[in-house]
């Protein structure tokens, strides 16, 4: 197995310790490296190591392409004069650009409940589908959530050049 750096955030170390101890008591031998990864993931509230790995945000590649102003101008049309997303784009690349604007309006390094996140999304769009926007933000790796869906956090990363320009134009 290749070495993968994955953060494991533990809110309750005592519960993790009890859970891990219970799992190790049932073991007939010392667990292998992969088995230990699964034990840790399960003790942390995940189904297994693959589940933990799948919930982590995908690191974004650095932008090397020049700024495409035509693409930005197309995305601007999806926002009203107040900067609210008024309709959902059909094309994936336009959707992702629009999601970056919503991402930029979420507080950095702040845990939000599902209700708080929904309130933020409702304020920033006008087509009445905040649940779809929340799912897209998670699926695109712009926000992360705990396995139980109780907490959401903005994933801190550098937006692509087009997204930076779109955010600038919408917030003028």
C-alpha atoms as one frame of an Amber mdcrd trajectory, in Angstrom:
protein
   0.000   0.000   0.000   1.417   3.411  -0.936   1.862   5.958   1.790  -1.087
   8.340   1.955  -1.183  11.255   4.372  -4.711  11.539   5.734  -5.783  13.585
   8.733  -7.870  11.799  11.346  -9.733  14.326  13.465 -10.786  12.941  16.829
 -13.361  14.892  18.809 -13.470  12.447  21.729 -10.154  10.724  22.462 -11.695
   8.767  25.329 -14.337   7.211  23.059 -11.668   6.435  20.454  -9.530   4.753
  23.102 -12.435   2.614  24.396 -13.478   1.624  20.884  -9.922   0.750  19.840
  -9.338  -1.242  23.050 -12.531  -3.270  22.433 -11.453  -4.060  18.889  -7.938
  -5.075  19.986  -9.315  -7.353  22.726 -11.169  -9.328  20.045  -8.004  -9.736
  17.962  -6.317 -13.132  18.092  -2.949 -11.708  17.035  -1.223  -8.379  16.529
  -2.979  -6.650  13.610  -1.087  -6.031  10.366  -0.502  -2.503   9.096  -3.641
  -2.531   6.925  -5.719  -4.107   9.705  -4.482  -1.425  12.105  -5.509   1.300
   9.624  -8.990  -0.220   9.524  -9.152  -0.461  13.334  -8.185   3.207  13.709
 -10.683   4.285  11.069 -13.484   2.261  12.707 -12.612   3.649  16.135 -12.809
   7.137  14.606 -16.364   6.533  13.393 -15.708   5.393   9.817 -16.737   2.069
   8.262 -13.138   1.239   7.337  -9.947   2.889   6.067 -11.351   3.193   2.533
 -14.350   5.102   3.914 -12.008   7.475   5.776  -9.936   7.939   2.635 -13.007
   8.627   0.497 -14.250  11.374   2.820 -11.045  13.391   2.544 -10.959  16.341
   0.154  -9.049  15.759  -3.057  -6.041  18.091  -3.306  -6.363  20.475  -6.197
  -3.709  20.835  -8.872  -1.998  24.198  -9.249  -3.378  26.290 -12.101  -1.015
  26.641 -15.031  -3.502  27.719 -17.693  -4.066  31.406 -18.459  -7.181  33.216
 -17.277 -10.177  32.557 -19.566 -12.240  35.766 -19.342 -14.877  34.404 -21.720
 -15.589  31.568 -19.284 -15.795  34.071 -16.409 -18.237  36.303 -18.322 -20.490
  33.313 -19.000 -20.514  32.484 -15.282 -21.288  36.103 -14.299 -24.635  35.764
 -16.104 -25.799  33.176 -13.562 -25.778  35.793 -10.785 -28.238  38.634 -10.218
 -27.276  42.244  -9.415 -27.179  41.401  -5.688 -24.623  38.640  -6.279 -27.084
  35.800  -5.686 -26.929  32.692  -7.858 -30.220  32.884  -9.768 -30.075  29.689
 -11.829 -28.039  26.495 -11.955 -25.680  26.173 -14.963 -26.034  23.174 -17.272
 -22.299  22.782 -17.885 -20.130  21.248 -15.180 -17.256  23.722 -15.534 -19.678
  26.650 -15.109 -21.250  24.972 -12.071 -17.890  24.595 -10.376 -17.036  28.256
 -11.014 -20.337  29.318  -9.453 -19.715  27.051  -6.452 -16.440  28.883  -5.785
 -18.436  32.099  -5.278 -20.609  30.346  -2.678 -17.462  28.847  -1.110 -15.931
  32.334  -0.798 -18.897  33.495   1.275 -18.497  30.785   3.917 -16.432  31.637
   6.987 -12.948  30.138   6.955 -12.008  27.578   9.627 -15.506  27.641  11.120
 -17.616  24.567  11.789 -21.218  24.956  10.656 -24.193  22.761  11.381 -26.259
  21.598   8.421 -28.901  24.191   9.322 -26.337  27.027   9.499 -24.847  26.021
   6.148 -28.319  25.822   4.603 -29.089  29.335   5.888 -25.917  30.647   4.223
 -26.773  28.940   0.947 -30.370  30.201   1.020 -29.068  33.765   1.391 -26.796
  33.346  -1.627 -29.093  31.804  -4.239 -32.634  32.354  -5.478 -33.787  29.096
  -7.089 -34.757  27.239  -3.886 -32.442  24.224  -3.937 -29.918  24.691  -1.127
 -29.647  20.925  -0.533 -28.381  20.376  -4.082 -25.840  23.181  -3.619 -24.671
  21.651  -0.323 -24.197  18.250  -1.991 -22.291  19.788  -4.900 -20.001  21.732
  -2.538 -19.178  18.487  -0.709 -18.795  16.446  -3.910 -16.443  19.026  -5.450
 -14.308  19.060  -2.293 -15.022  22.717  -1.489 -16.484  21.860   1.904 -15.966
  18.825   4.113 -18.343  17.195   6.526 -18.076  14.809   9.407 -19.109  11.188
   8.715 -22.383  11.717  10.586 -23.122  14.928   8.628 -23.331  17.026  11.770
 -20.564  19.522  10.933 -19.487  21.190   7.723 -16.302  23.192   7.145 -14.983
  25.134   4.202 -11.922  23.398   2.741  -9.141  25.962   2.534  -7.511  25.935
  -0.879  -6.573  28.401  -3.585  -9.377  28.929  -6.110  -8.505  28.671  -9.811
  -7.774  31.936 -11.632 -11.227  32.051 -13.251 -12.897  31.578  -9.865 -10.837
  34.393  -8.318 -11.865  36.721 -11.161 -15.517  35.643 -10.927 -15.553  36.231
  -7.154 -14.017  39.679  -7.717 -16.594  40.631 -10.353 -19.606  39.326  -8.415
 -18.549  41.065  -5.192 -17.975  44.477  -6.834
